[in-house]
Amino acid sequence: AVAVTAGAQAGSLTSVLSYDIGQLSSLSYSNLPTTEAINTTVFGFEFGIIQVSSAARLGDTAMEASEWVSESAIFCHVGIGLSGSLRIAVTTGVQVGTVTETVSYLLPLLSSALDGANRPTFGLSNSTLAGSNVGVGDYTAGVRLGVTACEATEWVSDEEVTCISAAGVHGTKRVVVTAGIGAGTITETVSYDATAPATVSNRAITNIITILQLGGLGEADYTGA
């Protein structure tokens, strides 16, 4: 509000004047690790020439610590997390400045299947997937082989996830691990066992069905020919 005094009388006008809102431009780190808290600096301008209760948030989570450095920089301590692109908000006094999609946590990264790449065509099988950036806790981790979700998934560590995959018949598949809202993939790393002929029963008379004893045809009729 703006007030003008004339003698013993005063007149005022509200919502007519304001200070510029803090503007954010970048961070010293744009990709954050999933396993440790780090220090970073938020750059911009209009943060004030003194510390006026400056605070910063990453997404909906407050920074573990915020410290005003200058009119164009705020020092922050960022906690561990797991997510895609996040906005940053800086509060100066009662005003809030934001910038979107400027920082993110590292996506899950898969490297291999520790217990072999071949899956049987019948029954369930356990798989252990190795990688990194799965998170320091169970952030709703999920695994898919191709487009099919595993029947069960268990987070083990930031570098390991186990899953139970169902029977199937297919060639080489990609594996997708979801942690939080981020997904990491690796291609051509898992496949189901190929069909393996064993014996053929010979028939002397034509028009009699030849019986093939095979392996790897699957538990159901997968358009076998």
PDB file of C-alpha atoms in Angstrom:
ATOM      1  CA  ALA A   1       0.000   0.000   0.000  1.00  0.00           C
ATOM      2  CA  VAL A   2       1.039   3.608  -0.587  1.00  0.00           C
ATOM      3  CA  ALA A   3      -0.021   6.220   1.979  1.00  0.00           C
ATOM      4  CA  VAL A   4       0.159  10.008   1.727  1.00  0.00           C
ATOM      5  CA  THR A   5      -0.160  12.205   4.841  1.00  0.00           C
ATOM      6  CA  ALA A   6      -1.395  15.796   4.674  1.00  0.00           C
ATOM      7  CA  GLY A   7      -1.510  17.459   8.043  1.00  0.00           C
ATOM      8  CA  ALA A   8      -3.329  15.082  10.360  1.00  0.00           C
ATOM      9  CA  GLN A   9      -5.039  13.214   7.551  1.00  0.00           C
ATOM     10  CA  ALA A  10      -3.762  10.241   5.522  1.00  0.00           C
ATOM     11  CA  GLY A  11      -4.875   8.761   2.251  1.00  0.00           C
ATOM     12  CA  SER A  12      -3.804   5.318   0.998  1.00  0.00           C
ATOM     13  CA  LEU A  13      -3.953   3.124  -2.082  1.00  0.00           C
ATOM     14  CA  THR A  14      -3.465  -0.645  -1.987  1.00  0.00           C
ATOM     15  CA  SER A  15      -1.919  -3.100  -4.483  1.00  0.00           C
ATOM     16  CA  VAL A  16      -0.313  -0.320  -6.497  1.00  0.00           C
ATOM     17  CA  LEU A  17       3.396  -1.022  -5.926  1.00  0.00           C
ATOM     18  CA  SER A  18       5.567  -4.128  -5.630  1.00  0.00           C
ATOM     19  CA  TYR A  19       9.195  -5.220  -5.762  1.00  0.00           C
ATOM     20  CA  ASP A  20      10.468  -7.434  -8.561  1.00  0.00           C
ATOM     21  CA  ILE A  21      10.133 -11.186  -7.977  1.00  0.00           C
ATOM     22  CA  GLY A  22      13.337 -13.220  -7.886  1.00  0.00           C
ATOM     23  CA  GLN A  23      14.222 -14.701 -11.278  1.00  0.00           C
ATOM     24  CA  LEU A  24      15.999 -18.076 -11.529  1.00  0.00           C
ATOM     25  CA  SER A  25      18.229 -19.111 -14.389  1.00  0.00           C
ATOM     26  CA  SER A  26      20.268 -22.240 -13.578  1.00  0.00           C
ATOM     27  CA  LEU A  27      21.949 -24.530 -11.050  1.00  0.00           C
ATOM     28  CA  SER A  28      25.572 -25.464 -10.693  1.00  0.00           C
ATOM     29  CA  TYR A  29      24.397 -29.128 -11.021  1.00  0.00           C
ATOM     30  CA  SER A  30      21.551 -30.095 -13.337  1.00  0.00           C
ATOM     31  CA  ASN A  31      21.755 -33.878 -12.796  1.00  0.00           C
ATOM     32  CA  LEU A  32      21.582 -34.989  -9.187  1.00  0.00           C
ATOM     33  CA  PRO A  33      22.751 -38.340  -7.754  1.00  0.00           C
ATOM     34  CA  THR A  34      20.218 -40.700  -6.181  1.00  0.00           C
ATOM     35  CA  THR A  35      22.433 -41.893  -3.323  1.00  0.00           C
ATOM     36  CA  GLU A  36      23.873 -38.823  -1.649  1.00  0.00           C
ATOM     37  CA  ALA A  37      22.990 -35.250  -0.740  1.00  0.00           C
ATOM     38  CA  ILE A  38      25.068 -32.597  -2.499  1.00  0.00           C
ATOM     39  CA  ASN A  39      25.670 -28.861  -2.363  1.00  0.00           C
ATOM     40  CA  THR A  40      24.574 -26.726  -5.281  1.00  0.00           C
ATOM     41  CA  THR A  41      24.122 -23.053  -6.104  1.00  0.00           C
ATOM     42  CA  VAL A  42      20.974 -21.526  -7.588  1.00  0.00           C
ATOM     43  CA  PHE A  43      21.773 -18.630  -9.926  1.00  0.00           C
ATOM     44  CA  GLY A  44      19.492 -15.782 -10.959  1.00  0.00           C
ATOM     45  CA  PHE A  45      18.799 -12.207  -9.919  1.00  0.00           C
ATOM     46  CA  GLU A  46      16.509 -10.109  -7.717  1.00  0.00           C
ATOM     47  CA  PHE A  47      17.257 -12.257  -4.638  1.00  0.00           C
ATOM     48  CA  GLY A  48      17.711  -9.101  -2.551  1.00  0.00           C
ATOM     49  CA  ILE A  49      20.813  -7.257  -1.357  1.00  0.00           C
ATOM     50  CA  ILE A  50      20.518  -8.836   2.098  1.00  0.00           C
ATOM     51  CA  GLN A  51      19.145 -12.164   3.308  1.00  0.00           C
ATOM     52  CA  VAL A  52      15.389 -11.788   3.578  1.00  0.00           C
ATOM     53  CA  SER A  53      14.290 -15.260   4.689  1.00  0.00           C
ATOM     54  CA  SER A  54      15.526 -16.771   1.410  1.00  0.00           C
ATOM     55  CA  ALA A  55      14.583 -20.429   0.944  1.00  0.00           C
ATOM     56  CA  ALA A  56      14.572 -22.855  -1.971  1.00  0.00           C
ATOM     57  CA  ARG A  57      12.497 -25.885  -2.934  1.00  0.00           C
ATOM     58  CA  LEU A  58      13.104 -28.673  -5.428  1.00  0.00           C
ATOM     59  CA  GLY A  59       9.753 -29.843  -6.708  1.00  0.00           C
ATOM     60  CA  ASP A  60       7.552 -29.974  -3.602  1.00  0.00           C
ATOM     61  CA  THR A  61      10.450 -30.706  -1.244  1.00  0.00           C
ATOM     62  CA  ALA A  62      12.302 -28.007   0.662  1.00  0.00           C
ATOM     63  CA  MET A  63      16.089 -27.986   0.373  1.00  0.00           C
ATOM     64  CA  GLU A  64      17.780 -29.386   3.464  1.00  0.00           C
ATOM     65  CA  ALA A  65      19.488 -25.995   3.878  1.00  0.00           C
ATOM     66  CA  SER A  66      19.444 -22.668   2.025  1.00  0.00           C
ATOM     67  CA  GLU A  67      21.787 -19.714   2.447  1.00  0.00           C
ATOM     68  CA  TRP A  68      21.665 -16.336   0.709  1.00  0.00           C
ATOM     69  CA  VAL A  69      24.994 -15.530  -0.970  1.00  0.00           C
ATOM     70  CA  SER A  70      24.293 -12.477  -3.079  1.00  0.00           C
ATOM     71  CA  GLU A  71      21.622 -10.734  -5.105  1.00  0.00           C
ATOM     72  CA  SER A  72      22.217 -13.339  -7.823  1.00  0.00           C
ATOM     73  CA  ALA A  73      23.038 -16.578  -5.971  1.00  0.00           C
ATOM     74  CA  ILE A  74      21.654 -18.824  -3.218  1.00  0.00           C
ATOM     75  CA  PHE A  75      23.603 -21.761  -1.803  1.00  0.00           C
ATOM     76  CA  CYS A  76      21.547 -24.933  -1.218  1.00  0.00           C
ATOM     77  CA  HIS A  77      21.993 -28.420   0.220  1.00  0.00           C
ATOM     78  CA  VAL A  78      19.914 -30.883  -1.839  1.00  0.00           C
ATOM     79  CA  GLY A  79      18.744 -34.176  -0.352  1.00  0.00           C
ATOM     80  CA  ILE A  80      18.625 -37.549  -2.082  1.00  0.00           C
ATOM     81  CA  GLY A  81      15.672 -38.321  -4.300  1.00  0.00           C
ATOM     82  CA  LEU A  82      14.388 -39.986  -7.414  1.00  0.00           C
ATOM     83  CA  SER A  83      12.388 -38.254 -10.112  1.00  0.00           C
ATOM     84  CA  GLY A  84      12.368 -36.771 -13.567  1.00  0.00           C
ATOM     85  CA  SER A  85      12.658 -33.072 -14.353  1.00  0.00           C
ATOM     86  CA  LEU A  86      11.732 -30.825 -11.433  1.00  0.00           C
ATOM     87  CA  ARG A  87      11.031 -27.149 -10.959  1.00  0.00           C
ATOM     88  CA  ILE A  88      12.973 -24.989  -8.523  1.00  0.00           C
ATOM     89  CA  ALA A  89      11.300 -22.326  -6.407  1.00  0.00           C
ATOM     90  CA  VAL A  90      13.108 -19.614  -4.440  1.00  0.00           C
ATOM     91  CA  THR A  91      11.247 -17.593  -1.818  1.00  0.00           C
ATOM     92  CA  THR A  92      12.539 -14.101  -1.005  1.00  0.00           C
ATOM     93  CA  GLY A  93      10.494 -12.400   1.667  1.00  0.00           C
ATOM     94  CA  VAL A  94       6.911 -13.224   0.657  1.00  0.00           C
ATOM     95  CA  GLN A  95       7.585 -13.555  -3.079  1.00  0.00           C
ATOM     96  CA  VAL A  96       8.347 -16.738  -4.965  1.00  0.00           C
ATOM     97  CA  GLY A  97      10.276 -17.127  -8.209  1.00  0.00           C
ATOM     98  CA  THR A  98      10.314 -20.409 -10.109  1.00  0.00           C
ATOM     99  CA  VAL A  99      11.981 -22.091 -13.067  1.00  0.00           C
ATOM    100  CA  THR A 100      10.723 -25.372 -14.543  1.00  0.00           C
ATOM    101  CA  GLU A 101      12.477 -28.463 -15.902  1.00  0.00           C
ATOM    102  CA  THR A 102      15.930 -27.255 -14.947  1.00  0.00           C
ATOM    103  CA  VAL A 103      17.160 -30.119 -12.765  1.00  0.00           C
ATOM    104  CA  SER A 104      16.527 -33.844 -12.432  1.00  0.00           C
ATOM    105  CA  TYR A 105      17.793 -36.913 -10.624  1.00  0.00           C
ATOM    106  CA  LEU A 106      19.725 -39.486 -12.618  1.00  0.00           C
ATOM    107  CA  LEU A 107      17.555 -42.110 -14.329  1.00  0.00           C
ATOM    108  CA  PRO A 108      17.909 -45.817 -13.514  1.00  0.00           C
ATOM    109  CA  LEU A 109      20.730 -47.415 -15.501  1.00  0.00           C
ATOM    110  CA  LEU A 110      20.803 -51.154 -16.237  1.00  0.00           C
ATOM    111  CA  SER A 111      23.955 -53.061 -17.100  1.00  0.00           C
ATOM    112  CA  SER A 112      23.227 -56.815 -17.003  1.00  0.00           C
ATOM    113  CA  ALA A 113      21.198 -59.751 -15.718  1.00  0.00           C
ATOM    114  CA  LEU A 114      23.371 -61.335 -13.014  1.00  0.00           C
ATOM    115  CA  ASP A 115      21.862 -64.815 -13.228  1.00  0.00           C
ATOM    116  CA  GLY A 116      21.965 -65.274 -16.985  1.00  0.00           C
ATOM    117  CA  ALA A 117      20.075 -63.881 -19.935  1.00  0.00           C
ATOM    118  CA  ASN A 118      18.041 -66.949 -20.933  1.00  0.00           C
ATOM    119  CA  ARG A 119      14.582 -67.509 -19.448  1.00  0.00           C
ATOM    120  CA  PRO A 120      12.731 -70.857 -19.589  1.00  0.00           C
ATOM    121  CA  THR A 121       9.532 -71.159 -21.633  1.00  0.00           C
ATOM    122  CA  PHE A 122       7.617 -72.799 -18.782  1.00  0.00           C
ATOM    123  CA  GLY A 123       7.180 -71.961 -15.122  1.00  0.00           C
ATOM    124  CA  LEU A 124       8.366 -68.868 -13.273  1.00  0.00           C
ATOM    125  CA  SER A 125      11.984 -67.780 -13.013  1.00  0.00           C
ATOM    126  CA  ASN A 126      13.872 -65.411 -10.727  1.00  0.00           C
ATOM    127  CA  SER A 127      16.030 -62.691 -12.219  1.00  0.00           C
ATOM    128  CA  THR A 128      18.508 -60.292 -10.595  1.00  0.00           C
ATOM    129  CA  LEU A 129      19.223 -57.118 -12.547  1.00  0.00           C
ATOM    130  CA  ALA A 130      22.350 -55.058 -11.931  1.00  0.00           C
ATOM    131  CA  GLY A 131      22.739 -51.358 -12.591  1.00  0.00           C
ATOM    132  CA  SER A 132      22.662 -48.051 -10.730  1.00  0.00           C
ATOM    133  CA  ASN A 133      20.414 -45.126  -9.742  1.00  0.00           C
ATOM    134  CA  VAL A 134      17.520 -47.336  -8.636  1.00  0.00           C
ATOM    135  CA  GLY A 135      17.344 -45.312  -5.416  1.00  0.00           C
ATOM    136  CA  VAL A 136      18.346 -45.755  -1.786  1.00  0.00           C
ATOM    137  CA  GLY A 137      14.874 -47.051  -0.928  1.00  0.00           C
ATOM    138  CA  ASP A 138      11.979 -48.874  -2.548  1.00  0.00           C
ATOM    139  CA  TYR A 139      10.519 -46.122  -4.722  1.00  0.00           C
ATOM    140  CA  THR A 140       7.837 -48.320  -6.304  1.00  0.00           C
ATOM    141  CA  ALA A 141      10.453 -50.141  -8.387  1.00  0.00           C
ATOM    142  CA  GLY A 142       8.982 -52.169 -11.257  1.00  0.00           C
ATOM    143  CA  VAL A 143      10.469 -54.342 -14.015  1.00  0.00           C
ATOM    144  CA  ARG A 144       9.136 -55.248 -17.453  1.00  0.00           C
ATOM    145  CA  LEU A 145      10.431 -57.784 -19.971  1.00  0.00           C
ATOM    146  CA  GLY A 146       9.441 -56.396 -23.316  1.00  0.00           C
ATOM    147  CA  VAL A 147       5.935 -55.023 -22.697  1.00  0.00           C
ATOM    148  CA  THR A 148       5.041 -57.538 -19.964  1.00  0.00           C
ATOM    149  CA  ALA A 149       5.404 -56.634 -16.303  1.00  0.00           C
ATOM    150  CA  CYS A 150       7.193 -59.112 -14.068  1.00  0.00           C
ATOM    151  CA  GLU A 151       4.882 -60.961 -11.680  1.00  0.00           C
ATOM    152  CA  ALA A 152       6.766 -59.580  -8.675  1.00  0.00           C
ATOM    153  CA  THR A 153       9.587 -57.087  -8.174  1.00  0.00           C
ATOM    154  CA  GLU A 154      11.726 -56.414  -5.103  1.00  0.00           C
ATOM    155  CA  TRP A 155      14.156 -53.549  -4.579  1.00  0.00           C
ATOM    156  CA  VAL A 156      17.488 -54.749  -3.130  1.00  0.00           C
ATOM    157  CA  SER A 157      19.785 -51.720  -3.343  1.00  0.00           C
ATOM    158  CA  ASP A 158      20.580 -48.715  -5.501  1.00  0.00           C
ATOM    159  CA  GLU A 159      22.389 -51.150  -7.813  1.00  0.00           C
ATOM    160  CA  GLU A 160      20.189 -54.240  -7.770  1.00  0.00           C
ATOM    161  CA  VAL A 161      16.571 -55.304  -8.331  1.00  0.00           C
ATOM    162  CA  THR A 162      15.138 -58.834  -8.309  1.00  0.00           C
ATOM    163  CA  CYS A 163      12.029 -59.914 -10.159  1.00  0.00           C
ATOM    164  CA  ILE A 164       9.957 -63.002 -10.971  1.00  0.00           C
ATOM    165  CA  SER A 165       9.252 -63.326 -14.667  1.00  0.00           C
ATOM    166  CA  ALA A 166       6.503 -65.451 -16.180  1.00  0.00           C
ATOM    167  CA  ALA A 167       6.845 -68.095 -18.859  1.00  0.00           C
ATOM    168  CA  GLY A 168       6.825 -66.999 -22.474  1.00  0.00           C
ATOM    169  CA  VAL A 169       8.032 -67.584 -25.996  1.00  0.00           C
ATOM    170  CA  HIS A 170       9.948 -64.841 -27.710  1.00  0.00           C
ATOM    171  CA  GLY A 171      13.303 -63.800 -29.004  1.00  0.00           C
ATOM    172  CA  THR A 172      15.549 -61.194 -27.450  1.00  0.00           C
ATOM    173  CA  LYS A 173      13.757 -58.658 -25.262  1.00  0.00           C
ATOM    174  CA  ARG A 174      14.552 -55.326 -23.710  1.00  0.00           C
ATOM    175  CA  VAL A 175      14.331 -54.883 -19.949  1.00  0.00           C
ATOM    176  CA  VAL A 176      12.799 -51.770 -18.371  1.00  0.00           C
ATOM    177  CA  VAL A 177      13.222 -50.770 -14.723  1.00  0.00           C
ATOM    178  CA  THR A 178      10.990 -48.044 -13.309  1.00  0.00           C
ATOM    179  CA  ALA A 179      12.002 -46.212 -10.136  1.00  0.00           C
ATOM    180  CA  GLY A 180       9.682 -43.425  -9.054  1.00  0.00           C
ATOM    181  CA  ILE A 181       8.623 -41.837 -12.349  1.00  0.00           C
ATOM    182  CA  GLY A 182      11.957 -42.463 -14.096  1.00  0.00           C
ATOM    183  CA  ALA A 183      12.591 -45.475 -16.308  1.00  0.00           C
ATOM    184  CA  GLY A 184      15.845 -47.043 -17.472  1.00  0.00           C
ATOM    185  CA  THR A 185      16.107 -49.578 -20.290  1.00  0.00           C
ATOM    186  CA  ILE A 186      18.617 -51.994 -21.732  1.00  0.00           C
ATOM    187  CA  THR A 187      18.051 -53.716 -25.063  1.00  0.00           C
ATOM    188  CA  GLU A 188      18.776 -57.267 -26.210  1.00  0.00           C
ATOM    189  CA  THR A 189      19.682 -58.507 -22.746  1.00  0.00           C
ATOM    190  CA  VAL A 190      17.117 -61.262 -22.018  1.00  0.00           C
ATOM    191  CA  SER A 191      15.470 -63.916 -24.170  1.00  0.00           C
ATOM    192  CA  TYR A 192      13.394 -67.053 -23.784  1.00  0.00           C
ATOM    193  CA  ASP A 193      14.916 -70.407 -24.663  1.00  0.00           C
ATOM    194  CA  ALA A 194      14.650 -71.284 -28.351  1.00  0.00           C
ATOM    195  CA  THR A 195      12.752 -74.348 -29.547  1.00  0.00           C
ATOM    196  CA  ALA A 196      15.031 -77.397 -29.390  1.00  0.00           C
ATOM    197  CA  PRO A 197      14.067 -80.524 -31.402  1.00  0.00           C
ATOM    198  CA  ALA A 198      14.825 -83.774 -29.575  1.00  0.00           C
ATOM    199  CA  THR A 199      13.498 -86.756 -31.554  1.00  0.00           C
ATOM    200  CA  VAL A 200      11.326 -87.472 -34.561  1.00  0.00           C
ATOM    201  CA  SER A 201       9.172 -90.598 -34.791  1.00  0.00           C
ATOM    202  CA  ASN A 202       9.367 -91.834 -38.382  1.00  0.00           C
ATOM    203  CA  ARG A 203       6.278 -93.107 -40.185  1.00  0.00           C
ATOM    204  CA  ALA A 204       6.455 -95.291 -43.263  1.00  0.00           C
ATOM    205  CA  ILE A 205       2.942 -94.449 -44.386  1.00  0.00           C
ATOM    206  CA  THR A 206       2.173 -90.980 -45.621  1.00  0.00           C
ATOM    207  CA  ASN A 207      -0.892 -89.138 -44.340  1.00  0.00           C
ATOM    208  CA  ILE A 208       0.004 -90.232 -40.787  1.00  0.00           C
ATOM    209  CA  ILE A 209       0.887 -87.439 -38.431  1.00  0.00           C
ATOM    210  CA  THR A 210       4.568 -87.246 -37.577  1.00  0.00           C
ATOM    211  CA  ILE A 211       5.137 -86.684 -33.863  1.00  0.00           C
ATOM    212  CA  LEU A 212       7.887 -84.314 -32.859  1.00  0.00           C
ATOM    213  CA  GLN A 213       9.313 -84.245 -29.378  1.00  0.00           C
ATOM    214  CA  LEU A 214      10.539 -80.734 -28.768  1.00  0.00           C
ATOM    215  CA  GLY A 215      11.553 -78.369 -26.001  1.00  0.00           C
ATOM    216  CA  GLY A 216      10.937 -74.667 -25.661  1.00  0.00           C
ATOM    217  CA  LEU A 217       7.495 -74.537 -27.279  1.00  0.00           C
ATOM    218  CA  GLY A 218       5.992 -72.863 -24.254  1.00  0.00           C
ATOM    219  CA  GLU A 219       3.170 -73.712 -21.882  1.00  0.00           C
ATOM    220  CA  ALA A 220       0.391 -72.882 -24.344  1.00  0.00           C
ATOM    221  CA  ASP A 221      -0.293 -72.758 -28.084  1.00  0.00           C
ATOM    222  CA  TYR A 222       1.870 -69.849 -29.258  1.00  0.00           C
ATOM    223  CA  THR A 223       0.949 -70.347 -32.939  1.00  0.00           C
ATOM    224  CA  GLY A 224       3.342 -73.302 -33.154  1.00  0.00           C
ATOM    225  CA  ALA A 225       3.973 -74.565 -36.669  1.00  0.00           C
TER     226      ALA A 225
END
